[in-house]
mmCIF file with all atom_site columns, C-alpha atoms in Angstrom:
data_model
loop_
_atom_site.group_PDB
_atom_site.id
_atom_site.type_symbol
_atom_site.label_atom_id
_atom_site.label_alt_id
_atom_site.label_comp_id
_atom_site.label_asym_id
_atom_site.label_entity_id
_atom_site.label_seq_id
_atom_site.pdbx_PDB_ins_code
_atom_site.Cartn_x
_atom_site.Cartn_y
_atom_site.Cartn_z
_atom_site.occupancy
_atom_site.B_iso_or_equiv
_atom_site.pdbx_formal_charge
_atom_site.auth_seq_id
_atom_site.auth_comp_id
_atom_site.auth_asym_id
_atom_site.auth_atom_id
_atom_site.pdbx_PDB_model_num
ATOM 1   C CA . GLN A 1 1   ? 104.018 118.400 113.052 1.00 68.00 ? 392  GLN A CA 1
ATOM 2   C CA . LYS A 1 2   ? 100.939 116.429 112.123 1.00 73.00 ? 393  LYS A CA 1
ATOM 3   C CA . GLU A 1 3   ? 98.116  117.157 114.522 1.00 88.00 ? 394  GLU A CA 1
ATOM 4   C CA . VAL A 1 4   ? 94.506  116.305 115.198 1.00 92.00 ? 395  VAL A CA 1
ATOM 5   C CA . GLU A 1 5   ? 92.817  118.956 117.304 1.00 93.00 ? 396  GLU A CA 1
ATOM 6   C CA . GLN A 1 6   ? 89.551  118.973 119.187 1.00 93.00 ? 397  GLN A CA 1
ATOM 7   C CA . ASN A 1 7   ? 87.905  121.390 121.588 1.00 83.00 ? 398  ASN A CA 1
ATOM 8   C CA . SER A 1 8   ? 88.554  119.824 124.973 1.00 75.00 ? 399  SER A CA 1
ATOM 9   C CA . GLY A 1 9   ? 85.218  120.987 126.345 1.00 79.00 ? 400  GLY A CA 1
ATOM 10  C CA . PRO A 1 10  ? 83.536  120.142 128.482 1.00 90.00 ? 401  PRO A CA 1
ATOM 11  C CA . LEU A 1 11  ? 80.485  120.433 126.275 1.00 95.00 ? 402  LEU A CA 1
ATOM 12  C CA . SER A 1 12  ? 77.195  120.338 128.112 1.00 96.00 ? 403  SER A CA 1
ATOM 13  C CA . VAL A 1 13  ? 73.821  119.915 126.395 1.00 96.00 ? 404  VAL A CA 1
ATOM 14  C CA . PRO A 1 14  ? 70.324  119.203 127.720 1.00 97.00 ? 405  PRO A CA 1
ATOM 15  C CA . GLU A 1 15  ? 68.713  115.850 127.091 1.00 97.00 ? 406  GLU A CA 1
ATOM 16  C CA . GLY A 1 16  ? 67.060  115.728 123.667 1.00 97.00 ? 407  GLY A CA 1
ATOM 17  C CA . ALA A 1 17  ? 69.291  118.429 122.167 1.00 97.00 ? 408  ALA A CA 1
ATOM 18  C CA . ILE A 1 18  ? 71.826  118.109 119.348 1.00 97.00 ? 409  ILE A CA 1
ATOM 19  C CA . ALA A 1 19  ? 75.456  117.802 120.445 1.00 97.00 ? 410  ALA A CA 1
ATOM 20  C CA . SER A 1 20  ? 78.031  119.027 117.932 1.00 96.00 ? 411  SER A CA 1
ATOM 21  C CA . LEU A 1 21  ? 81.632  117.872 118.204 1.00 97.00 ? 412  LEU A CA 1
ATOM 22  C CA . ASN A 1 22  ? 84.366  119.267 116.002 1.00 95.00 ? 413  ASN A CA 1
ATOM 23  C CA . CYS A 1 23  ? 87.813  118.158 114.884 1.00 95.00 ? 414  CYS A CA 1
ATOM 24  C CA . THR A 1 24  ? 90.487  119.582 112.587 1.00 95.00 ? 415  THR A CA 1
ATOM 25  C CA . TYR A 1 25  ? 93.517  117.788 111.192 1.00 93.00 ? 416  TYR A CA 1
ATOM 26  C CA . SER A 1 26  ? 96.747  119.034 109.649 1.00 91.00 ? 417  SER A CA 1
ATOM 27  C CA . ASP A 1 27  ? 97.862  116.069 107.509 1.00 87.00 ? 418  ASP A CA 1
ATOM 28  C CA . ARG A 1 28  ? 96.300  116.425 104.057 1.00 87.00 ? 419  ARG A CA 1
ATOM 29  C CA . GLY A 1 29  ? 97.356  112.842 103.342 1.00 86.00 ? 420  GLY A CA 1
ATOM 30  C CA . SER A 1 30  ? 94.807  111.504 105.827 1.00 87.00 ? 421  SER A CA 1
ATOM 31  C CA . GLN A 1 31  ? 92.116  109.515 104.053 1.00 87.00 ? 422  GLN A CA 1
ATOM 32  C CA . SER A 1 32  ? 90.163  107.866 106.851 1.00 91.00 ? 423  SER A CA 1
ATOM 33  C CA . PHE A 1 33  ? 88.528  109.502 109.838 1.00 94.00 ? 424  PHE A CA 1
ATOM 34  C CA . PHE A 1 34  ? 86.963  107.975 112.897 1.00 94.00 ? 425  PHE A CA 1
ATOM 35  C CA . TRP A 1 35  ? 85.007  108.927 115.983 1.00 96.00 ? 426  TRP A CA 1
ATOM 36  C CA . TYR A 1 36  ? 85.473  106.868 119.131 1.00 95.00 ? 427  TYR A CA 1
ATOM 37  C CA . ARG A 1 37  ? 83.495  107.115 122.353 1.00 97.00 ? 428  ARG A CA 1
ATOM 38  C CA . GLN A 1 38  ? 85.286  106.546 125.649 1.00 96.00 ? 429  GLN A CA 1
ATOM 39  C CA . TYR A 1 39  ? 83.465  106.267 128.937 1.00 96.00 ? 430  TYR A CA 1
ATOM 40  C CA . SER A 1 40  ? 85.420  107.219 132.034 1.00 93.00 ? 431  SER A CA 1
ATOM 41  C CA . GLY A 1 41  ? 87.879  104.472 132.966 1.00 92.00 ? 432  GLY A CA 1
ATOM 42  C CA . LYS A 1 42  ? 87.000  102.380 129.909 1.00 95.00 ? 433  LYS A CA 1
ATOM 43  C CA . SER A 1 43  ? 88.578  101.703 126.539 1.00 96.00 ? 434  SER A CA 1
ATOM 44  C CA . PRO A 1 44  ? 87.592  103.547 123.338 1.00 95.00 ? 435  PRO A CA 1
ATOM 45  C CA . GLU A 1 45  ? 84.891  102.069 121.111 1.00 94.00 ? 436  GLU A CA 1
ATOM 46  C CA . LEU A 1 46  ? 84.323  102.978 117.483 1.00 93.00 ? 437  LEU A CA 1
ATOM 47  C CA . ILE A 1 47  ? 81.032  104.729 116.727 1.00 94.00 ? 438  ILE A CA 1
ATOM 48  C CA . MET A 1 48  ? 81.530  106.228 113.251 1.00 92.00 ? 439  MET A CA 1
ATOM 49  C CA . SER A 1 49  ? 83.937  106.127 110.339 1.00 93.00 ? 440  SER A CA 1
ATOM 50  C CA . ILE A 1 50  ? 83.954  108.425 107.297 1.00 94.00 ? 441  ILE A CA 1
ATOM 51  C CA . TYR A 1 51  ? 86.128  108.423 104.194 1.00 92.00 ? 442  TYR A CA 1
ATOM 52  C CA . SER A 1 52  ? 84.428  110.718 101.662 1.00 91.00 ? 443  SER A CA 1
ATOM 53  C CA . ASN A 1 53  ? 83.419  114.362 101.725 1.00 93.00 ? 444  ASN A CA 1
ATOM 54  C CA . GLY A 1 54  ? 79.880  114.927 102.904 1.00 94.00 ? 445  GLY A CA 1
ATOM 55  C CA . ASP A 1 55  ? 77.658  113.428 105.543 1.00 95.00 ? 446  ASP A CA 1
ATOM 56  C CA . LYS A 1 56  ? 77.294  109.894 106.825 1.00 95.00 ? 447  LYS A CA 1
ATOM 57  C CA . GLU A 1 57  ? 74.404  108.979 109.078 1.00 96.00 ? 448  GLU A CA 1
ATOM 58  C CA . ASP A 1 58  ? 74.053  106.047 111.462 1.00 95.00 ? 449  ASP A CA 1
ATOM 59  C CA . GLY A 1 59  ? 71.056  106.186 113.757 1.00 96.00 ? 450  GLY A CA 1
ATOM 60  C CA . ARG A 1 60  ? 71.330  109.278 115.959 1.00 97.00 ? 451  ARG A CA 1
ATOM 61  C CA . PHE A 1 61  ? 74.905  109.939 114.807 1.00 97.00 ? 452  PHE A CA 1
ATOM 62  C CA . THR A 1 62  ? 75.980  111.931 111.751 1.00 97.00 ? 453  THR A CA 1
ATOM 63  C CA . ALA A 1 63  ? 79.616  112.371 110.764 1.00 97.00 ? 454  ALA A CA 1
ATOM 64  C CA . GLN A 1 64  ? 80.582  115.194 108.416 1.00 97.00 ? 455  GLN A CA 1
ATOM 65  C CA . LEU A 1 65  ? 83.846  115.473 106.486 1.00 96.00 ? 456  LEU A CA 1
ATOM 66  C CA . ASN A 1 66  ? 85.244  118.432 104.577 1.00 95.00 ? 457  ASN A CA 1
ATOM 67  C CA . LYS A 1 67  ? 88.692  117.570 103.234 1.00 92.00 ? 458  LYS A CA 1
ATOM 68  C CA . ALA A 1 68  ? 89.236  121.004 101.684 1.00 93.00 ? 459  ALA A CA 1
ATOM 69  C CA . SER A 1 69  ? 88.822  122.600 105.122 1.00 93.00 ? 460  SER A CA 1
ATOM 70  C CA . GLN A 1 70  ? 90.445  119.632 106.892 1.00 93.00 ? 461  GLN A CA 1
ATOM 71  C CA . TYR A 1 71  ? 87.469  119.415 109.190 1.00 94.00 ? 462  TYR A CA 1
ATOM 72  C CA . VAL A 1 72  ? 85.512  116.514 110.648 1.00 96.00 ? 463  VAL A CA 1
ATOM 73  C CA . SER A 1 73  ? 82.476  116.773 112.871 1.00 96.00 ? 464  SER A CA 1
ATOM 74  C CA . LEU A 1 74  ? 80.083  114.498 114.748 1.00 97.00 ? 465  LEU A CA 1
ATOM 75  C CA . LEU A 1 75  ? 76.485  115.392 115.437 1.00 97.00 ? 466  LEU A CA 1
ATOM 76  C CA . ILE A 1 76  ? 74.501  113.492 118.040 1.00 97.00 ? 467  ILE A CA 1
ATOM 77  C CA . ARG A 1 77  ? 70.757  114.032 117.727 1.00 98.00 ? 468  ARG A CA 1
ATOM 78  C CA . ASP A 1 78  ? 68.296  113.511 120.590 1.00 98.00 ? 469  ASP A CA 1
ATOM 79  C CA . SER A 1 79  ? 71.201  113.382 123.066 1.00 98.00 ? 470  SER A CA 1
ATOM 80  C CA . GLN A 1 80  ? 70.743  111.029 126.003 1.00 97.00 ? 471  GLN A CA 1
ATOM 81  C CA . PRO A 1 81  ? 72.461  110.976 129.404 1.00 97.00 ? 472  PRO A CA 1
ATOM 82  C CA . SER A 1 82  ? 74.056  107.693 128.289 1.00 97.00 ? 473  SER A CA 1
ATOM 83  C CA . ASP A 1 83  ? 75.896  109.677 125.582 1.00 97.00 ? 474  ASP A CA 1
ATOM 84  C CA . SER A 1 84  ? 77.907  111.409 128.313 1.00 97.00 ? 475  SER A CA 1
ATOM 85  C CA . ALA A 1 85  ? 81.491  110.399 127.542 1.00 96.00 ? 476  ALA A CA 1
ATOM 86  C CA . THR A 1 86  ? 84.681  111.656 125.937 1.00 95.00 ? 477  THR A CA 1
ATOM 87  C CA . TYR A 1 87  ? 84.635  111.592 122.135 1.00 96.00 ? 478  TYR A CA 1
ATOM 88  C CA . LEU A 1 88  ? 87.938  111.033 120.349 1.00 95.00 ? 479  LEU A CA 1
ATOM 89  C CA . CYS A 1 89  ? 88.543  112.019 116.737 1.00 95.00 ? 480  CYS A CA 1
ATOM 90  C CA . ALA A 1 90  ? 91.169  110.057 114.797 1.00 93.00 ? 481  ALA A CA 1
ATOM 91  C CA . ALA A 1 91  ? 92.853  110.530 111.415 1.00 90.00 ? 482  ALA A CA 1
ATOM 92  C CA . TYR A 1 92  ? 94.257  107.320 110.017 1.00 83.00 ? 483  TYR A CA 1
ATOM 93  C CA . ASN A 1 93  ? 97.058  108.229 107.731 1.00 75.00 ? 484  ASN A CA 1
ATOM 94  C CA . ASP A 1 94  ? 99.262  107.545 110.725 1.00 76.00 ? 485  ASP A CA 1
ATOM 95  C CA . MET A 1 95  ? 96.785  106.749 113.501 1.00 84.00 ? 486  MET A CA 1
ATOM 96  C CA . ARG A 1 96  ? 96.707  110.121 115.224 1.00 89.00 ? 487  ARG A CA 1
ATOM 97  C CA . PHE A 1 97  ? 94.060  110.867 117.796 1.00 92.00 ? 488  PHE A CA 1
ATOM 98  C CA . GLY A 1 98  ? 92.813  114.159 119.137 1.00 93.00 ? 489  GLY A CA 1
ATOM 99  C CA . ALA A 1 99  ? 92.786  114.800 122.884 1.00 92.00 ? 490  ALA A CA 1
ATOM 100 C CA . GLY A 1 100 ? 89.023  114.278 123.013 1.00 94.00 ? 491  GLY A CA 1
ATOM 101 C CA . THR A 1 101 ? 85.965  116.362 123.845 1.00 95.00 ? 492  THR A CA 1
ATOM 102 C CA . ARG A 1 102 ? 84.127  115.591 127.058 1.00 95.00 ? 493  ARG A CA 1
ATOM 103 C CA . LEU A 1 103 ? 80.363  115.645 126.547 1.00 96.00 ? 494  LEU A CA 1
ATOM 104 C CA . THR A 1 104 ? 77.832  115.832 129.369 1.00 96.00 ? 495  THR A CA 1
ATOM 105 C CA . VAL A 1 105 ? 74.129  115.386 128.618 1.00 97.00 ? 496  VAL A CA 1
ATOM 106 C CA . LYS A 1 106 ? 71.999  116.740 131.437 1.00 96.00 ? 497  LYS A CA 1
ATOM 107 C CA . PRO A 1 107 ? 68.594  115.138 132.150 1.00 94.00 ? 498  PRO A CA 1
ATOM 108 C CA . ASN B 2 1   ? 85.215  85.351  121.634 1.00 74.00 ? 1163 ASN B CA 1
ATOM 109 C CA . ALA B 2 2   ? 87.104  87.141  124.384 1.00 81.00 ? 1164 ALA B CA 1
ATOM 110 C CA . GLY B 2 3   ? 88.178  89.854  121.934 1.00 93.00 ? 1165 GLY B CA 1
ATOM 111 C CA . VAL B 2 4   ? 91.330  91.706  123.011 1.00 97.00 ? 1166 VAL B CA 1
ATOM 112 C CA . THR B 2 5   ? 92.666  90.830  126.448 1.00 97.00 ? 1167 THR B CA 1
ATOM 113 C CA . GLN B 2 6   ? 95.419  92.622  128.334 1.00 98.00 ? 1168 GLN B CA 1
ATOM 114 C CA . THR B 2 7   ? 97.347  91.683  131.447 1.00 97.00 ? 1169 THR B CA 1
ATOM 115 C CA . PRO B 2 8   ? 98.000  92.942  134.023 1.00 97.00 ? 1170 PRO B CA 1
ATOM 116 C CA . LYS B 2 9   ? 95.199  95.428  134.715 1.00 96.00 ? 1171 LYS B CA 1
ATOM 117 C CA . PHE B 2 10  ? 97.322  97.454  137.113 1.00 96.00 ? 1172 PHE B CA 1
ATOM 118 C CA . ARG B 2 11  ? 101.027 97.579  137.879 1.00 96.00 ? 1173 ARG B CA 1
ATOM 119 C CA . ILE B 2 12  ? 103.370 99.717  139.948 1.00 97.00 ? 1174 ILE B CA 1
ATOM 120 C CA . LEU B 2 13  ? 107.028 99.714  138.902 1.00 97.00 ? 1175 LEU B CA 1
ATOM 121 C CA . LYS B 2 14  ? 110.095 101.260 140.433 1.00 97.00 ? 1176 LYS B CA 1
ATOM 122 C CA . ILE B 2 15  ? 112.340 103.426 138.278 1.00 97.00 ? 1177 ILE B CA 1
ATOM 123 C CA . GLY B 2 16  ? 114.705 101.242 136.269 1.00 96.00 ? 1178 GLY B CA 1
ATOM 124 C CA . GLN B 2 17  ? 112.626 98.059  136.503 1.00 97.00 ? 1179 GLN B CA 1
ATOM 125 C CA . SER B 2 18  ? 111.480 96.171  133.433 1.00 96.00 ? 1180 SER B CA 1
ATOM 126 C CA . MET B 2 19  ? 108.186 94.561  132.559 1.00 96.00 ? 1181 MET B CA 1
ATOM 127 C CA . THR B 2 20  ? 106.157 93.154  129.700 1.00 97.00 ? 1182 THR B CA 1
ATOM 128 C CA . LEU B 2 21  ? 102.563 94.128  129.035 1.00 98.00 ? 1183 LEU B CA 1
ATOM 129 C CA . GLN B 2 22  ? 100.703 91.236  127.472 1.00 98.00 ? 1184 GLN B CA 1
ATOM 130 C CA . CYS B 2 23  ? 98.104  91.537  124.700 1.00 98.00 ? 1185 CYS B CA 1
ATOM 131 C CA . THR B 2 24  ? 96.195  88.684  123.075 1.00 98.00 ? 1186 THR B CA 1
ATOM 132 C CA . GLN B 2 25  ? 93.374  88.709  120.533 1.00 97.00 ? 1187 GLN B CA 1
ATOM 133 C CA . ASP B 2 26  ? 91.241  85.790  119.367 1.00 95.00 ? 1188 ASP B CA 1
ATOM 134 C CA . MET B 2 27  ? 89.677  87.413  116.303 1.00 94.00 ? 1189 MET B CA 1
ATOM 135 C CA . ASN B 2 28  ? 92.417  86.390  113.860 1.00 94.00 ? 1190 ASN B CA 1
ATOM 136 C CA . HIS B 2 29  ? 93.205  90.034  113.164 1.00 95.00 ? 1191 HIS B CA 1
ATOM 137 C CA . ASN B 2 30  ? 96.408  90.787  111.299 1.00 95.00 ? 1192 ASN B CA 1
ATOM 138 C CA . TYR B 2 31  ? 96.746  94.351  112.585 1.00 95.00 ? 1193 TYR B CA 1
ATOM 139 C CA . MET B 2 32  ? 97.658  95.035  116.199 1.00 97.00 ? 1194 MET B CA 1
ATOM 140 C CA . TYR B 2 33  ? 98.561  98.266  117.964 1.00 96.00 ? 1195 TYR B CA 1
ATOM 141 C CA . TRP B 2 34  ? 99.879  99.624  121.233 1.00 98.00 ? 1196 TRP B CA 1
ATOM 142 C CA . TYR B 2 35  ? 98.798  103.053 122.445 1.00 97.00 ? 1197 TYR B CA 1
ATOM 143 C CA . ARG B 2 36  ? 99.401  105.054 125.578 1.00 97.00 ? 1198 ARG B CA 1
ATOM 144 C CA . GLN B 2 37  ? 96.922  107.541 127.002 1.00 96.00 ? 1199 GLN B CA 1
ATOM 145 C CA . ASP B 2 38  ? 98.061  110.144 129.493 1.00 94.00 ? 1200 ASP B CA 1
ATOM 146 C CA . PRO B 2 39  ? 95.430  111.806 131.749 1.00 85.00 ? 1201 PRO B CA 1
ATOM 147 C CA . GLY B 2 40  ? 93.137  114.111 129.790 1.00 81.00 ? 1202 GLY B CA 1
ATOM 148 C CA . MET B 2 41  ? 94.908  113.324 126.543 1.00 85.00 ? 1203 MET B CA 1
ATOM 149 C CA . GLY B 2 42  ? 94.193  111.338 123.429 1.00 87.00 ? 1204 GLY B CA 1
ATOM 150 C CA . LEU B 2 43  ? 95.854  108.136 122.388 1.00 93.00 ? 1205 LEU B CA 1
ATOM 151 C CA . LYS B 2 44  ? 99.413  108.113 121.107 1.00 94.00 ? 1206 LYS B CA 1
ATOM 152 C CA . LEU B 2 45  ? 100.608 105.221 118.961 1.00 94.00 ? 1207 LEU B CA 1
ATOM 153 C CA . ILE B 2 46  ? 103.696 103.455 120.312 1.00 97.00 ? 1208 ILE B CA 1
ATOM 154 C CA . TYR B 2 47  ? 104.134 100.520 117.918 1.00 97.00 ? 1209 TYR B CA 1
ATOM 155 C CA . TYR B 2 48  ? 102.005 98.593  115.481 1.00 96.00 ? 1210 TYR B CA 1
ATOM 156 C CA . SER B 2 49  ? 102.143 95.349  113.544 1.00 96.00 ? 1211 SER B CA 1
ATOM 157 C CA . VAL B 2 50  ? 100.510 94.353  110.259 1.00 94.00 ? 1212 VAL B CA 1
ATOM 158 C CA . GLY B 2 51  ? 101.168 90.647  110.749 1.00 94.00 ? 1213 GLY B CA 1
ATOM 159 C CA . ALA B 2 52  ? 103.323 88.073  112.489 1.00 94.00 ? 1214 ALA B CA 1
ATOM 160 C CA . GLY B 2 53  ? 106.985 88.983  112.213 1.00 94.00 ? 1215 GLY B CA 1
ATOM 161 C CA . ILE B 2 54  ? 106.318 92.581  111.133 1.00 96.00 ? 1216 ILE B CA 1
ATOM 162 C CA . THR B 2 55  ? 106.422 95.551  113.480 1.00 97.00 ? 1217 THR B CA 1
ATOM 163 C CA . ASP B 2 56  ? 106.843 99.283  112.980 1.00 95.00 ? 1218 ASP B CA 1
ATOM 164 C CA . LYS B 2 57  ? 107.283 102.378 115.114 1.00 96.00 ? 1219 LYS B CA 1
ATOM 165 C CA . GLY B 2 58  ? 104.481 104.780 115.855 1.00 93.00 ? 1220 GLY B CA 1
ATOM 166 C CA . GLU B 2 59  ? 104.580 108.322 117.174 1.00 91.00 ? 1221 GLU B CA 1
ATOM 167 C CA . VAL B 2 60  ? 106.200 107.613 120.595 1.00 95.00 ? 1222 VAL B CA 1
ATOM 168 C CA . PRO B 2 61  ? 108.339 104.415 120.420 1.00 96.00 ? 1223 PRO B CA 1
ATOM 169 C CA . ASN B 2 62  ? 111.271 105.480 122.616 1.00 96.00 ? 1224 ASN B CA 1
ATOM 170 C CA . GLY B 2 63  ? 111.665 103.355 125.755 1.00 96.00 ? 1225 GLY B CA 1
ATOM 171 C CA . TYR B 2 64  ? 109.554 100.488 124.381 1.00 97.00 ? 1226 TYR B CA 1
ATOM 172 C CA . ASN B 2 65  ? 110.042 97.340  122.336 1.00 97.00 ? 1227 ASN B CA 1
ATOM 173 C CA . VAL B 2 66  ? 107.628 94.904  120.743 1.00 97.00 ? 1228 VAL B CA 1
ATOM 174 C CA . SER B 2 67  ? 107.621 91.536  119.055 1.00 95.00 ? 1229 SER B CA 1
ATOM 175 C CA . ARG B 2 68  ? 105.003 89.659  117.039 1.00 97.00 ? 1230 ARG B CA 1
ATOM 176 C CA . SER B 2 69  ? 105.796 85.979  116.785 1.00 96.00 ? 1231 SER B CA 1
ATOM 177 C CA . THR B 2 70  ? 102.165 84.849  116.435 1.00 96.00 ? 1232 THR B CA 1
ATOM 178 C CA . THR B 2 71  ? 98.983  86.381  115.024 1.00 96.00 ? 1233 THR B CA 1
ATOM 179 C CA . GLU B 2 72  ? 97.366  86.326  118.469 1.00 97.00 ? 1234 GLU B CA 1
ATOM 180 C CA . ASP B 2 73  ? 100.019 87.926  120.695 1.00 97.00 ? 1235 ASP B CA 1
ATOM 181 C CA . PHE B 2 74  ? 101.653 91.358  120.666 1.00 98.00 ? 1236 PHE B CA 1
ATOM 182 C CA . PRO B 2 75  ? 103.608 91.981  123.897 1.00 98.00 ? 1237 PRO B CA 1
ATOM 183 C CA . LEU B 2 76  ? 105.022 95.404  124.777 1.00 98.00 ? 1238 LEU B CA 1
ATOM 184 C CA . ARG B 2 77  ? 108.302 95.522  126.666 1.00 97.00 ? 1239 ARG B CA 1
ATOM 185 C CA . LEU B 2 78  ? 109.498 98.350  128.914 1.00 96.00 ? 1240 LEU B CA 1
ATOM 186 C CA . GLU B 2 79  ? 113.210 97.884  129.600 1.00 89.00 ? 1241 GLU B CA 1
ATOM 187 C CA . LEU B 2 80  ? 114.116 100.693 132.021 1.00 94.00 ? 1242 LEU B CA 1
ATOM 188 C CA . ALA B 2 81  ? 110.957 102.175 133.473 1.00 95.00 ? 1243 ALA B CA 1
ATOM 189 C CA . ALA B 2 82  ? 110.860 105.944 133.911 1.00 96.00 ? 1244 ALA B CA 1
ATOM 190 C CA . PRO B 2 83  ? 108.216 108.172 135.580 1.00 96.00 ? 1245 PRO B CA 1
ATOM 191 C CA . SER B 2 84  ? 107.373 109.561 132.121 1.00 95.00 ? 1246 SER B CA 1
ATOM 192 C CA . GLN B 2 85  ? 106.028 106.118 131.233 1.00 96.00 ? 1247 GLN B CA 1
ATOM 193 C CA . THR B 2 86  ? 103.269 106.373 133.827 1.00 97.00 ? 1248 THR B CA 1
ATOM 194 C CA . SER B 2 87  ? 100.160 106.051 131.690 1.00 97.00 ? 1249 SER B CA 1
ATOM 195 C CA . VAL B 2 88  ? 97.282  103.809 130.647 1.00 97.00 ? 1250 VAL B CA 1
ATOM 196 C CA . TYR B 2 89  ? 98.317  101.426 127.890 1.00 98.00 ? 1251 TYR B CA 1
ATOM 197 C CA . PHE B 2 90  ? 95.785  100.134 125.378 1.00 98.00 ? 1252 PHE B CA 1
ATOM 198 C CA . CYS B 2 91  ? 96.268  97.321  122.933 1.00 98.00 ? 1253 CYS B CA 1
ATOM 199 C CA . ALA B 2 92  ? 94.027  97.166  119.870 1.00 96.00 ? 1254 ALA B CA 1
ATOM 200 C CA . SER B 2 93  ? 93.512  94.892  116.896 1.00 96.00 ? 1255 SER B CA 1
ATOM 201 C CA . GLY B 2 94  ? 91.752  95.051  113.555 1.00 93.00 ? 1256 GLY B CA 1
ATOM 202 C CA . LEU B 2 95  ? 91.297  93.344  110.192 1.00 89.00 ? 1257 LEU B CA 1
ATOM 203 C CA . ASP B 2 96  ? 92.846  96.403  108.576 1.00 84.00 ? 1258 ASP B CA 1
ATOM 204 C CA . HIS B 2 97  ? 93.876  99.944  109.486 1.00 78.00 ? 1259 HIS B CA 1
ATOM 205 C CA . ASN B 2 98  ? 90.261  101.004 109.831 1.00 80.00 ? 1260 ASN B CA 1
ATOM 206 C CA . GLU B 2 99  ? 88.070  99.659  112.637 1.00 82.00 ? 1261 GLU B CA 1
ATOM 207 C CA . GLN B 2 100 ? 90.124  98.926  115.741 1.00 91.00 ? 1262 GLN B CA 1
ATOM 208 C CA . PHE B 2 101 ? 88.947  96.906  118.732 1.00 93.00 ? 1263 PHE B CA 1
ATOM 209 C CA . PHE B 2 102 ? 90.518  97.948  122.005 1.00 96.00 ? 1264 PHE B CA 1
ATOM 210 C CA . GLY B 2 103 ? 91.449  95.908  125.044 1.00 97.00 ? 1265 GLY B CA 1
ATOM 211 C CA . PRO B 2 104 ? 90.513  97.041  128.572 1.00 97.00 ? 1266 PRO B CA 1
ATOM 212 C CA . GLY B 2 105 ? 93.868  98.689  129.212 1.00 97.00 ? 1267 GLY B CA 1
ATOM 213 C CA . THR B 2 106 ? 96.751  98.407  131.678 1.00 97.00 ? 1268 THR B CA 1
ATOM 214 C CA . ARG B 2 107 ? 97.228  101.200 134.200 1.00 97.00 ? 1269 ARG B CA 1
ATOM 215 C CA . LEU B 2 108 ? 100.967 101.571 134.865 1.00 97.00 ? 1270 LEU B CA 1
ATOM 216 C CA . THR B 2 109 ? 102.556 103.752 137.532 1.00 97.00 ? 1271 THR B CA 1
ATOM 217 C CA . VAL B 2 110 ? 106.331 104.236 137.721 1.00 97.00 ? 1272 VAL B CA 1
ATOM 218 C CA . LEU B 2 111 ? 107.622 105.563 141.042 1.00 95.00 ? 1273 LEU B CA 1
#
């Protein structure tokens, strides 16, 4: 069974801290990985994509991919209360999503 | 551009009823998708399409049907509604299998 797994949380961090979100996947054929943010009652929106091993930075967000360990992570620096949401990890060999990690950033 | 639009926003069905969830995109995307999201869970792919006239099953296709006669529209049909189909349904579109743009969702309850 191909799976994408995330810690369900909730993860709580103080404002200004680094939030670290983790994801593992079982399908070694997956080539593309994505992080979506979903506010409560809203639809998911793409915040990061990563295809190669290593780090990819975009503003306060850094995605990390390790294909050998089948591990993807998302770091959010200088966390803001507006970052409070559920973060979904996706592996796109066959469009599988994890269950999401709920992040709360406390002022 | 309106992006991806879905109708209706909410619907309550009785067991055994049928309905069609509508999805339209105005971005000229070839790829379109239907997902369901159960409470506290991630998205599960129901069906997808890589262009007009082409559809394929996703992870959870049973109980659903789709068609893609135009680039813009990708309706999802529920023939015999069951309580297990109570969920939030999201339609998405994209230029390729990478970035997907999601519609606002349809919240369906089957009683």
